[in-house]
Amino acid sequence: MDTADGRGELISLCGTVENIIYSNSDNGYTVFDLSCDEAPEGVGEIVTAFGILPELSVGEKLSVEGEWSFSRSYGRQFKVAYYEVRLPTAENDILRYLKSGTVKGIGPKTSERLVSQYGEDAFDVIENHPEWLAKLPGISQKKASEISEAFRAQHGVRSLMMYCREFLTASMSAMVYKKWGGASIDMIRSNPYRLCEEFSGIGFERADKLARSIGIEADSEFRIMSGIRYVLGENSRTGGHSFLPFGKLTAASAAALGVGQDRTSEAIGKLVDEGKLVRTGISGIDAVFESRAFRCESEIARKLELLDRLCAGVDAPDVGRFITQIELEESVRYADLQRTAIASALNSGVMILTGGPGTGKTTVIRAVIRIFESLDMKIALAAPTGRAAKRMTEATGREAKTIHRLLEMEFDGGERDSFRKNEDDLLDEDVIIVDEASMIDMYLMNSLLKAVKPGARLILIGDSDQLPSVGAGNVLNDLIASESFCTVKLTEIFRQAGESLIITNAHRINDGQYPVLNSSSGDFFFLQRKTDREVADTIVDLCTKRLPRSYGADIIGSIQVISPSRRGAAGTETLNNMLKEALNPPSPKKKEKPFRGVVFREGDRVMQIKNDYDLVWERDGKDGQGVFNGDIGVVETIDLPDEQMVISFDDRVVKYDFAKLEELEHAYAITVHKSQGSEYPIVIMPMYSSCPPQLLSRNLLYTGVTRAQKMVILVGDPAVVCRMVDNNCQIMRYTGLMRHE
């Protein structure tokens, strides 16, 4: 007989927990010894078992179902799939359980007194009659209450975990219990959709499955209202929208939930009345916002207007003198637009500097920094990503930080970023200069602005023709389009930069001209291939043979394959599998960890795909916190017994529990979106026909090409390159920054 998932029939065991070998409090993974009531055939009385069994304690009685597994290191073990736990009932077992220290506040002597006094009723006394517990020597009424509360919490968490075990992870259940306490199960029964609205990481789909399992109807008002917010959230997460038009929201919600638009329209009205949504006019559009998104855009606009209004400018003669002095000292001659940009930075509370590669943005910033330093003004340099901050440091000779580090990010377990620097603890700096500003979403921009003191200057640098931020909003382009703040766009390509075909072709692409593809020398190459499979095979050959043969084996670490899409014959999913097997093939010397359809192997190149502020890293003997979306590292070791993986991110070493592997994916090939803010010595891009048409766009090609420092190699069909250049249609984002009616 087979089980539903195709495995053999599950084996049942009953017994007592003798010893806890290993326990992970975050995910509930536990390795333990089970003393079986009836020894399995061919196996001793003591069985080593493992699985997700949170809050397990020595002395507890278990009924488990699972299957046998074999480990070279640890031999035969029992893998637990399902389990039920019971507190011991015999006095000797109760005494042993309490003596194990499982119940906080009860030691060996108190355990003996408690069991001696109350016998088999000991657990009932702890849980329900703390006043009786206080009659024992050495236990005050306060301590008895604390013991009782801790005991109820411990078993309450477990009850919640058991109730939600098919839908919530152990850490999710613990998070819920911490907030809702003993009422958790009742609150879930009354409205399970509160889970996705109040807790990070518990999405609507998970809550919906739980709700349906306990009989919540598909047309429940709770479900419709939560589903509408889910649709708004998904459009924000995947499309970058800060709002949706009312008609689109009602239709999309009705389709997603399988209800009529009259029901979704009515529910939107109720959510607006409750203050959870905001409905307002945006340039003639009937817009519906999550209240937080509406508040965020409004706060950004107000703070920017304040900064611009409070700026104290520098006298014009002084500006000219400063510029001339730097030109003499540096033996440079600034172009007219560069001089305009420098003067604008000195005289504006908010200034935007934009332009393509090779137009001298960095030259302007170096001049501005020197002038502000001569005026004894404190300057902060920042960028959205660690790689961008590192490049900014190298270009200016001054330390640049990530925006998160500048704001002193802290992890509080919430859904959104939390920063020590805010409106109550402002940054000291007089000038804040931010590079790669096109990557900043509206929430991060709002957090930054809250921490900027009134009277300080804000200079935003970015290429407005690149892809917008991955997160919600379109901050840089919205601010430029508003014409509310001084904006200088540099257009002249300087001689040295103009010698690079990468830069020349980048500007041709951006101007709607086809790039030069027939060059046989320089830094930009095109390899024509007929089929998508030939494209993928050629990319693997370039990475493993052709480039290492020409430039040496060390070049492999400098190559980054960047694809327009995850999907297709030359998308990142296919290329990652091919490149992994070619560059890091299986070996008896390399440990592996299968996880959700992929296999991580020692030596693999991987990327963090979400911000995780709880991960601890070590660098030069010092600890820090936080690994961020887009960080690329190498798997150094995989420790299967300890369920742990060690990854090196440049100079930071991070230990990943296996429960965190969902935050990682292979990075031999990455999407253009994931490459934003980074530069790589060599970029290889597939130009393949099976790529989704909406991704074959001009700004996506432009963004990919401008990620390269020394060499670009396009591989594929020249018609695809032309199609991308011709397609200047950008996916519309519904944003309201500076446009609220």
XYZ file of C-alpha atoms in Angstrom:
741
model
C 0.000 0.000 0.000
C 1.267 3.472 -0.888
C 0.536 6.764 0.794
C -1.000 9.690 -1.091
C 2.390 11.179 -1.865
C 3.722 7.994 -3.388
C 5.888 6.790 -0.487
C 5.540 3.481 1.285
C 3.022 3.029 4.103
C 3.951 5.020 7.203
C 5.194 3.183 10.292
C 3.725 3.938 13.744
C 5.735 4.034 16.978
C 4.759 4.928 20.546
C 7.087 5.714 23.397
C 8.698 8.206 25.750
C 11.224 10.912 24.900
C 14.443 9.835 26.591
C 16.882 12.468 25.375
C 16.934 15.622 23.217
C 20.015 15.416 20.987
C 19.430 18.629 19.022
C 16.677 21.220 18.878
C 16.284 24.326 16.709
C 13.915 26.782 18.395
C 13.344 28.765 15.190
C 11.941 26.008 13.012
C 11.148 23.225 15.493
C 13.612 20.740 13.949
C 14.472 18.200 16.650
C 16.638 15.085 16.934
C 15.771 12.883 19.914
C 15.901 9.395 21.409
C 12.556 7.625 21.747
C 12.135 4.747 24.188
C 9.551 2.589 22.412
C 6.745 0.884 24.316
C 7.169 -2.040 21.930
C 10.573 -2.390 20.289
C 10.322 -2.436 16.450
C 11.358 -5.683 14.828
C 15.093 -5.770 14.219
C 15.634 -2.509 16.136
C 16.512 -1.845 19.752
C 14.206 -0.311 22.310
C 15.805 3.130 21.870
C 15.225 4.721 18.465
C 16.859 7.927 17.234
C 14.210 10.028 15.497
C 14.106 13.427 13.845
C 11.620 15.848 12.338
C 9.696 19.043 13.033
C 8.627 18.542 16.650
C 8.737 21.960 18.357
C 8.963 22.380 22.126
C 9.614 18.665 22.693
C 10.646 17.707 26.231
C 12.228 14.716 27.941
C 9.600 12.497 29.551
C 6.782 13.267 27.131
C 4.782 10.424 25.626
C 4.690 10.411 21.820
C 2.768 8.650 19.083
C 4.687 9.147 15.833
C 4.245 8.129 12.226
C 7.023 8.150 9.679
C 9.604 6.031 7.865
C 13.106 4.718 8.331
C 16.063 6.546 6.807
C 19.757 5.737 6.739
C 22.675 8.119 7.263
C 26.322 7.171 6.662
C 27.308 9.173 9.719
C 24.479 8.269 12.093
C 23.102 4.993 10.813
C 19.433 4.060 10.925
C 17.052 6.825 12.032
C 13.305 7.355 12.112
C 11.995 10.328 10.108
C 8.830 11.669 11.750
C 6.043 12.820 9.430
C 3.174 13.151 11.958
C 3.031 13.032 15.712
C 0.840 13.460 18.772
C 2.189 14.346 22.177
C 0.787 13.621 25.615
C 2.010 14.710 29.001
C 3.039 11.780 31.203
C 0.367 10.470 33.566
C 2.253 8.148 35.932
C 3.844 9.787 38.971
C 7.358 8.541 38.183
C 7.112 9.839 34.612
C 5.707 13.170 35.804
C 8.592 13.531 38.251
C 11.141 12.719 35.550
C 9.524 15.219 33.180
C 9.570 18.021 35.754
C 13.139 17.242 36.841
C 14.314 17.691 33.244
C 13.887 21.447 33.685
C 11.247 21.684 30.972
C 8.904 23.764 33.132
C 10.580 27.114 33.737
C 10.975 27.876 37.443
C 10.657 24.296 38.695
C 13.888 22.580 39.700
C 14.566 19.051 40.997
C 13.680 19.730 44.650
C 10.479 21.587 43.815
C 9.570 18.765 41.412
C 9.833 16.206 44.214
C 7.754 18.317 46.598
C 5.126 18.996 43.931
C 4.697 15.352 42.922
C 4.825 14.239 46.547
C 2.059 16.704 47.428
C -0.218 16.436 44.386
C 0.785 13.234 42.599
C -0.874 12.699 39.231
C -2.631 16.097 39.553
C 0.683 18.004 39.418
C 0.155 19.358 35.895
C -3.400 20.467 36.693
C -2.084 22.356 39.734
C 0.617 24.116 37.686
C -1.767 25.131 34.936
C -4.976 25.930 36.784
C -4.215 26.408 40.490
C -1.065 28.480 40.980
C -2.342 29.419 44.454
C -1.913 25.759 45.473
C 1.575 25.776 43.960
C 2.419 28.745 46.195
C 1.832 26.554 49.276
C 5.045 24.669 48.541
C 8.190 25.849 50.385
C 10.247 28.430 48.459
C 7.521 29.420 45.992
C 5.919 32.825 46.423
C 2.552 33.725 44.954
C 4.318 35.810 42.290
C 6.660 32.997 41.328
C 3.766 30.526 41.248
C 1.897 32.799 38.843
C 4.984 33.113 36.614
C 5.456 29.324 36.549
C 1.807 28.794 35.703
C 1.899 31.406 32.934
C 5.086 29.940 31.414
C 3.598 26.421 31.499
C 0.399 27.551 29.783
C 2.387 29.459 27.161
C 4.632 26.472 26.436
C 1.713 24.148 25.915
C -0.375 26.830 24.281
C 2.275 27.274 21.578
C 2.320 23.541 21.018
C -1.469 23.359 20.824
C -1.422 26.164 18.281
C 1.316 24.419 16.309
C -0.676 21.207 16.256
C -3.864 23.038 15.239
C -2.119 24.840 12.365
C 0.546 22.261 11.535
C -0.601 21.793 7.931
C -0.614 25.527 7.245
C 1.885 27.360 9.482
C 5.533 26.657 10.233
C 6.663 26.269 13.827
C 8.223 29.730 13.840
C 5.009 31.240 12.442
C 2.948 29.618 15.203
C 5.369 30.880 17.838
C 5.107 34.396 16.375
C 1.310 34.249 16.489
C 1.222 32.946 20.051
C 3.629 35.637 21.214
C 1.133 38.293 20.089
C -2.225 36.631 20.712
C -1.387 34.299 23.590
C -3.923 31.792 24.803
C -6.619 33.301 22.598
C -4.704 32.399 19.406
C -6.796 29.406 18.342
C -10.079 31.181 19.093
C -8.973 34.221 17.089
C -7.969 32.045 14.145
C -11.313 30.264 14.260
C -13.212 33.550 14.283
C -11.218 35.202 11.460
C -8.172 33.340 10.091
C -7.503 36.160 7.616
C -6.128 38.269 10.445
C -3.049 36.047 10.174
C -2.017 37.504 6.812
C -2.964 41.046 7.806
C -1.100 41.169 11.115
C 1.937 38.900 10.671
C 4.889 39.100 8.328
C 5.404 36.035 6.173
C 1.892 34.604 6.505
C 0.376 35.378 3.131
C -3.246 35.427 2.043
C -3.027 32.106 0.226
C -1.783 30.321 3.344
C -4.446 31.936 5.513
C -7.087 31.166 2.882
C -6.247 27.456 2.871
C -6.495 27.368 6.642
C -9.788 29.274 6.522
C -11.324 26.911 3.998
C -10.218 23.909 6.077
C -12.214 25.173 9.077
C -15.327 25.954 7.053
C -15.045 29.661 6.239
C -17.223 30.263 3.162
C -15.803 31.595 -0.101
C -18.084 34.638 0.030
C -17.252 35.486 3.649
C -16.864 39.229 4.193
C -13.618 38.529 6.028
C -12.290 36.696 2.969
C -13.350 39.363 0.475
C -11.911 42.251 2.487
C -8.641 40.433 3.089
C -8.504 39.318 -0.539
C -8.821 42.903 -1.785
C -5.857 43.927 0.327
C -3.991 40.868 -0.958
C -4.614 41.938 -4.572
C -3.339 45.449 -3.785
C -0.297 44.001 -2.044
C 0.536 41.605 -4.866
C 0.292 44.398 -7.433
C 2.605 46.477 -5.277
C 5.068 43.609 -4.848
C 5.148 42.317 -8.429
C 4.183 45.415 -10.420
C 5.546 48.222 -8.272
C 2.160 49.974 -8.077
C 1.415 52.227 -5.129
C -2.315 52.168 -5.954
C -4.809 50.627 -8.381
C -7.692 52.320 -10.169
C -10.982 51.487 -8.475
C -12.381 49.662 -11.516
C -9.268 47.513 -11.969
C -9.183 46.652 -8.272
C -12.833 45.583 -8.113
C -12.474 43.449 -11.257
C -9.153 41.860 -10.272
C -10.363 41.105 -6.750
C -13.617 39.596 -7.993
C -11.722 37.352 -10.407
C -9.176 36.265 -7.795
C -11.812 35.494 -5.158
C -14.531 34.081 -7.402
C -17.194 36.567 -6.271
C -19.184 39.327 -7.961
C -17.813 42.839 -8.463
C -20.713 44.209 -6.445
C -19.299 42.366 -3.422
C -15.755 43.656 -3.946
C -16.997 47.205 -4.559
C -18.994 47.077 -1.339
C -16.033 45.673 0.594
C -13.713 48.431 -0.697
C -16.168 50.995 0.647
C -16.120 49.342 4.051
C -12.311 49.167 4.083
C -12.185 52.886 3.249
C -14.612 53.614 6.105
C -12.378 51.624 8.474
C -9.310 53.601 7.378
C -7.512 50.590 5.922
C -7.770 51.884 2.353
C -7.762 55.411 0.908
C -9.793 56.346 -2.169
C -8.815 59.597 -3.848
C -8.203 61.288 -7.192
C -4.799 60.994 -8.889
C -4.555 63.003 -12.115
C -8.120 62.111 -13.013
C -7.852 58.468 -11.884
C -10.170 57.097 -9.178
C -7.325 55.616 -7.117
C -7.440 53.144 -4.216
C -4.402 52.944 -1.917
C -3.480 50.884 1.085
C -3.478 53.556 3.772
C 0.212 52.987 4.460
C 1.130 53.519 0.796
C -0.925 56.720 0.618
C 0.675 58.018 3.790
C 4.150 57.139 2.475
C 3.819 59.118 -0.778
C 2.285 62.078 1.049
C 5.116 62.151 3.586
C 7.780 61.977 0.857
C 6.259 64.952 -0.961
C 5.950 67.055 2.206
C 9.502 66.369 3.388
C 11.072 67.069 -0.005
C 9.208 70.364 -0.286
C 10.376 71.281 3.234
C 14.033 70.484 2.473
C 13.936 72.482 -0.737
C 12.301 75.469 0.955
C 14.724 75.616 3.898
C 17.955 75.441 1.879
C 20.393 78.319 2.345
C 22.183 78.803 -0.973
C 25.767 79.786 -1.746
C 26.425 83.181 -3.355
C 26.946 82.980 -7.133
C 30.438 84.576 -7.114
C 31.529 82.049 -4.498
C 30.211 79.161 -6.590
C 32.223 80.289 -9.600
C 35.315 80.759 -7.455
C 34.982 77.277 -5.969
C 34.638 75.667 -9.398
C 37.584 77.573 -10.862
C 39.769 76.681 -7.883
C 39.068 72.947 -8.276
C 39.732 73.127 -12.015
C 43.145 74.670 -11.348
C 44.046 72.201 -8.613
C 42.863 69.135 -10.527
C 43.911 70.330 -14.005
C 40.416 69.645 -15.328
C 37.915 71.650 -17.319
C 34.257 71.117 -16.487
C 31.707 71.102 -19.293
C 28.931 73.680 -19.132
C 26.329 71.175 -17.908
C 28.738 69.919 -15.255
C 29.277 73.483 -13.985
C 25.501 73.924 -13.920
C 25.129 70.700 -11.947
C 27.769 71.728 -9.384
C 26.141 75.138 -8.892
C 22.698 73.558 -8.596
C 23.902 71.116 -5.928
C 25.256 74.011 -3.873
C 22.080 76.057 -4.112
C 19.272 73.493 -3.896
C 17.761 71.738 -0.939
C 16.836 68.860 -3.241
C 18.803 68.284 -6.440
C 18.598 65.445 -8.968
C 21.573 64.561 -11.152
C 20.878 62.115 -13.952
C 22.560 60.922 -17.108
C 23.834 57.811 -18.859
C 27.218 56.097 -18.512
C 30.302 58.159 -19.347
C 28.581 61.532 -18.925
C 30.580 62.586 -15.876
C 28.169 62.188 -12.957
C 30.985 60.972 -10.703
C 33.187 63.937 -11.704
C 30.429 66.318 -10.594
C 29.974 64.542 -7.284
C 33.693 64.616 -6.496
C 33.697 68.371 -7.085
C 30.598 68.893 -4.967
C 32.096 66.864 -2.114
C 35.269 68.966 -2.152
C 33.321 72.217 -2.026
C 31.045 71.100 0.802
C 34.058 69.845 2.752
C 35.763 73.231 2.315
C 32.642 74.779 3.873
C 33.011 72.420 6.879
C 29.748 70.678 6.083
C 29.285 67.054 7.137
C 28.567 64.733 4.207
C 27.023 61.272 4.031
C 27.368 59.110 0.921
C 24.879 56.281 0.456
C 23.473 53.811 -2.071
C 20.671 51.235 -2.005
C 22.930 48.152 -2.237
C 26.254 47.081 -0.807
C 27.823 46.718 -4.239
C 26.670 50.202 -5.272
C 28.002 51.666 -2.020
C 31.352 49.957 -2.598
C 31.586 51.433 -6.112
C 30.706 54.861 -4.743
C 33.505 54.560 -2.181
C 36.008 53.601 -4.893
C 34.898 56.458 -7.172
C 34.959 59.233 -4.553
C 37.632 58.103 -2.105
C 35.148 58.634 0.747
C 33.253 55.990 2.662
C 29.795 55.274 1.313
C 27.262 53.195 3.201
C 24.129 51.369 2.237
C 21.033 53.393 3.076
C 20.118 50.680 5.576
C 23.456 51.027 7.342
C 23.311 54.836 7.247
C 19.918 54.712 8.960
C 21.173 52.077 11.417
C 18.739 49.379 10.460
C 17.500 47.121 13.239
C 15.448 43.937 13.136
C 12.270 43.939 15.180
C 10.481 40.971 13.613
C 8.068 43.223 11.749
C 7.137 43.190 8.097
C 8.850 46.469 7.277
C 12.316 47.831 7.795
C 12.975 49.455 11.135
C 15.666 52.092 11.601
C 17.211 53.771 14.624
C 17.656 56.956 12.643
C 14.264 58.590 12.080
C 12.310 61.748 12.836
C 13.144 61.326 16.548
C 16.872 60.735 16.010
C 17.981 62.689 12.942
C 21.157 62.215 10.933
C 23.898 64.722 11.794
C 25.047 65.257 8.219
C 24.398 68.512 6.376
C 24.544 66.909 2.919
C 23.165 63.488 1.937
C 24.337 62.226 -1.477
C 22.604 59.081 -2.746
C 23.743 57.145 -5.810
C 21.681 54.651 -7.886
C 18.545 56.526 -6.854
C 16.450 54.795 -9.525
C 16.575 51.688 -7.325
C 15.030 53.325 -4.263
C 11.435 52.345 -3.642
C 8.988 54.667 -1.937
C 9.203 53.017 1.486
C 12.980 53.239 1.688
C 12.880 56.833 0.405
C 10.379 57.753 3.094
C 12.551 56.172 5.797
C 15.576 58.098 4.528
C 13.738 61.414 4.406
C 12.395 61.010 7.920
C 15.978 60.937 9.180
C 17.246 63.960 7.186
C 17.333 67.068 9.343
C 15.549 70.223 8.126
C 18.025 72.508 6.387
C 20.153 69.647 5.068
C 20.687 69.107 1.346
C 19.673 65.960 -0.505
C 21.372 65.081 -3.802
C 19.930 62.139 -5.746
C 22.057 60.603 -8.500
C 20.735 58.046 -10.932
C 20.092 56.990 -14.479
C 16.417 57.648 -15.108
C 16.472 55.443 -18.211
C 17.237 52.290 -16.266
C 14.607 49.947 -14.898
C 12.618 51.338 -11.963
C 12.966 50.017 -8.427
C 12.041 46.420 -7.686
C 9.920 47.657 -4.794
C 6.805 49.808 -5.004
C 6.855 53.290 -6.492
C 8.812 55.073 -9.211
C 10.450 57.679 -7.041
C 13.256 59.072 -9.196
C 11.204 59.367 -12.387
C 8.185 60.754 -10.530
C 10.307 63.481 -8.950
C 11.837 64.397 -12.313
C 8.421 64.401 -14.003
C 6.967 66.637 -11.285
C 9.409 69.440 -12.268
C 9.264 70.506 -8.619
C 12.980 70.132 -7.937
C 16.172 71.159 -9.666
C 17.164 68.445 -12.150
C 20.267 68.368 -14.313
C 20.641 65.703 -16.994
C 24.170 65.239 -18.291
C 24.240 64.282 -21.971
C 27.808 64.765 -23.231
C 29.916 61.600 -23.481
C 33.504 62.394 -22.589
C 36.384 61.325 -24.808
C 37.770 58.460 -22.725
C 34.297 57.044 -22.099
C 33.467 57.488 -25.781
C 36.256 55.078 -26.680
C 34.301 52.289 -25.009
C 31.872 50.467 -27.283
C 29.936 49.449 -24.155
C 29.154 53.110 -23.448
C 28.642 54.001 -27.105
C 26.216 51.134 -27.608
C 24.439 51.860 -24.335
C 23.681 55.378 -25.530
C 22.677 54.121 -28.970
C 20.234 51.705 -27.345
C 18.855 54.430 -25.112
C 18.405 56.738 -28.125
C 16.509 54.059 -30.038
C 19.400 53.182 -32.370
C 20.628 49.647 -32.922
C 23.944 48.861 -31.231
C 27.058 48.092 -33.246
C 27.177 44.294 -33.352
C 29.899 43.600 -35.910
C 32.926 44.693 -33.902
C 35.644 42.050 -33.601
C 37.714 43.973 -31.080
C 37.162 46.237 -28.111
C 34.766 45.541 -25.256
C 31.402 44.751 -26.910
C 30.830 41.512 -28.839
C 27.912 39.757 -30.481
C 27.839 36.001 -31.165
C 25.006 35.051 -33.490
C 23.216 31.771 -32.820
C 20.137 30.382 -34.539
C 18.304 28.493 -31.789
C 17.708 29.134 -28.116
C 19.479 25.872 -27.261
C 22.534 27.030 -29.209
C 22.398 30.292 -27.250
C 22.462 28.436 -23.924
C 25.201 26.011 -25.042
C 27.376 28.894 -26.272
C 27.024 30.754 -22.952
C 28.139 27.649 -21.069
C 31.072 27.228 -23.459
C 32.089 30.889 -22.966
C 32.036 30.566 -19.181
C 33.804 27.231 -18.946
C 36.235 27.171 -21.875
C 36.566 30.098 -24.253
C 36.986 32.985 -21.818
C 39.163 31.046 -19.317
C 41.345 29.857 -22.231
C 41.842 33.449 -23.425
C 42.132 35.260 -20.094
C 43.032 32.591 -17.533
C 40.972 30.477 -15.132
C 40.620 33.355 -12.650
C 38.326 35.133 -15.116
C 35.462 32.771 -14.202
C 34.736 34.702 -11.012
C 34.465 37.943 -12.996
C 31.750 36.676 -15.354
C 28.079 37.323 -14.686
C 25.408 35.910 -16.962
C 22.384 38.230 -17.016
C 19.169 37.110 -18.700
C 16.009 39.110 -19.407
C 13.830 36.399 -17.856
C 13.747 33.448 -15.506
C 11.804 31.416 -18.061
C 12.635 29.955 -21.448
C 15.444 27.939 -22.975
C 17.997 30.624 -22.068
C 16.329 31.981 -18.949
C 18.056 31.954 -15.574
C 16.442 28.710 -14.417
C 17.798 26.742 -17.389
C 21.163 28.506 -17.452
C 21.701 28.051 -13.723
C 21.206 24.298 -14.042
C 23.553 24.083 -17.022
C 26.244 26.339 -15.567
C 26.131 24.683 -12.156
C 26.726 21.233 -13.662
C 29.497 22.588 -15.898
C 31.292 24.828 -13.382
C 30.602 22.903 -10.168
C 29.796 19.285 -11.066
C 28.862 16.635 -8.485
C 31.765 15.167 -6.571
C 32.144 12.723 -3.661
C 34.124 15.497 -1.980
C 31.250 18.001 -2.177
C 28.221 17.730 0.087
C 24.791 18.529 -1.328
C 21.441 19.621 0.072
C 18.265 19.086 -2.001
C 15.648 21.749 -1.324
C 12.315 22.269 -3.078
C 13.369 20.950 -6.452
C 16.912 22.365 -6.491
C 20.183 20.992 -5.175
C 22.641 23.241 -3.355
C 26.231 22.010 -3.544
C 29.432 23.105 -1.865
C 31.090 25.568 -4.233
C 27.801 26.834 -5.695
C 27.310 30.499 -6.482
C 24.119 31.711 -4.776
C 22.108 34.892 -4.304
C 20.060 36.126 -1.361
C 16.611 36.966 -2.769
C 15.063 38.875 0.148
C 16.242 41.226 2.869
C 16.940 39.249 6.035
C 17.976 41.456 8.917
C 18.164 38.553 11.369
C 21.042 36.711 9.690
C 24.320 37.128 11.580
C 27.598 37.437 9.670
C 31.237 37.466 10.714
C 34.003 39.563 9.163
C 37.551 39.766 10.495
C 36.437 38.431 13.856
C 33.590 40.928 14.192
C 29.878 40.164 13.986
C 27.160 42.067 12.185
C 23.580 41.537 11.074
C 21.740 41.574 7.788
C 22.057 39.946 4.358
C 20.174 41.745 1.614
C 18.286 41.048 -1.575
C 20.808 40.722 -4.427
C 23.869 39.815 -2.329
C 25.871 37.085 -4.116
C 28.041 34.545 -2.325
C 29.575 31.064 -2.512
C 28.538 27.980 -0.532
C 31.626 27.084 1.501
C 30.368 24.108 3.531
C 27.169 22.114 4.048
C 26.713 20.467 7.451
C 23.947 17.896 7.031
C 23.778 16.665 10.670
C 23.523 20.210 12.029
C 21.180 21.288 9.201
C 23.404 24.243 8.370
C 25.120 25.862 5.385
C 28.031 28.318 5.504
C 28.116 30.947 2.738
C 30.793 33.540 2.032
C 29.541 36.894 0.704
C 32.811 38.532 -0.342
C 34.342 39.197 3.085
C 31.312 38.224 5.201
C 30.697 34.655 6.385
C 27.107 33.680 7.169
C 25.646 30.517 8.682
C 22.286 29.527 7.195
C 19.927 27.161 8.928
C 18.299 24.880 6.346
C 14.980 26.562 7.132
C 16.448 29.711 5.532
C 17.231 28.060 2.197
C 14.030 29.449 0.718
C 15.825 32.821 0.758
C 18.518 31.581 -1.645
C 18.726 30.716 -5.319
C 21.581 29.904 -7.667
C 23.352 32.923 -9.166
C 25.427 31.602 -12.042
C 22.780 33.440 -14.070
C 20.579 36.242 -12.709
C 17.830 38.401 -14.154
C 18.422 41.977 -15.264
C 16.139 43.123 -12.447
C 18.328 41.352 -9.882
C 21.463 42.940 -11.368
C 20.323 46.516 -10.716
C 22.779 48.578 -8.718
C 25.638 46.158 -9.393
C 28.467 46.109 -11.904
C 30.453 43.107 -13.099
C 33.719 42.967 -15.073
C 32.183 40.763 -17.789
C 28.471 40.522 -18.637
C 27.043 37.851 -20.942
C 23.423 38.293 -22.066
C 21.289 35.832 -24.053
C 19.169 37.335 -26.815
C 16.668 34.507 -27.217
C 13.317 34.300 -28.954
C 11.397 32.337 -26.303
C 11.825 35.153 -23.790
C 8.430 36.570 -22.721
C 7.660 39.474 -25.131
C 6.932 41.976 -22.346
C 10.547 41.623 -21.178
C 12.051 42.368 -24.580
C 12.242 46.103 -23.926
C 14.707 48.901 -24.532
C 15.272 49.888 -20.919
C 15.834 46.264 -19.908
C 18.536 45.836 -22.575
C 20.029 49.201 -21.624
C 20.108 48.275 -17.933
C 21.764 44.926 -18.661
C 24.445 46.396 -20.918
C 25.312 49.143 -18.423
C 26.042 46.519 -15.725
C 29.338 45.697 -17.491
C 32.629 47.323 -16.556
C 35.035 45.780 -19.077
C 33.205 43.535 -21.534
C 29.721 42.763 -22.875
C 28.957 39.644 -24.896
C 25.489 39.296 -26.421
C 24.656 35.798 -27.647
C 21.721 34.965 -29.885
C 19.454 36.367 -32.554
C 20.140 39.915 -33.834
C 16.399 40.267 -34.496
C 15.808 39.987 -30.734
C 18.267 42.847 -30.128
C 16.419 44.980 -32.669
C 13.063 44.074 -31.163
C 14.254 45.182 -27.727
C 15.600 48.499 -29.034
C 12.364 49.149 -30.959
C 10.202 48.403 -27.917
C 10.320 51.567 -25.841
C 7.068 50.713 -24.098
C 7.553 50.642 -20.360
C 5.147 48.796 -18.116
C 3.024 51.457 -16.469
C 3.223 51.867 -12.728
C 0.331 53.426 -10.904
C 2.048 55.891 -8.595
C 0.821 59.115 -7.069
C 3.958 60.829 -5.809
C 3.609 64.620 -6.240
C 0.266 64.111 -8.058
C -2.332 63.808 -5.293
C -5.418 65.932 -6.051
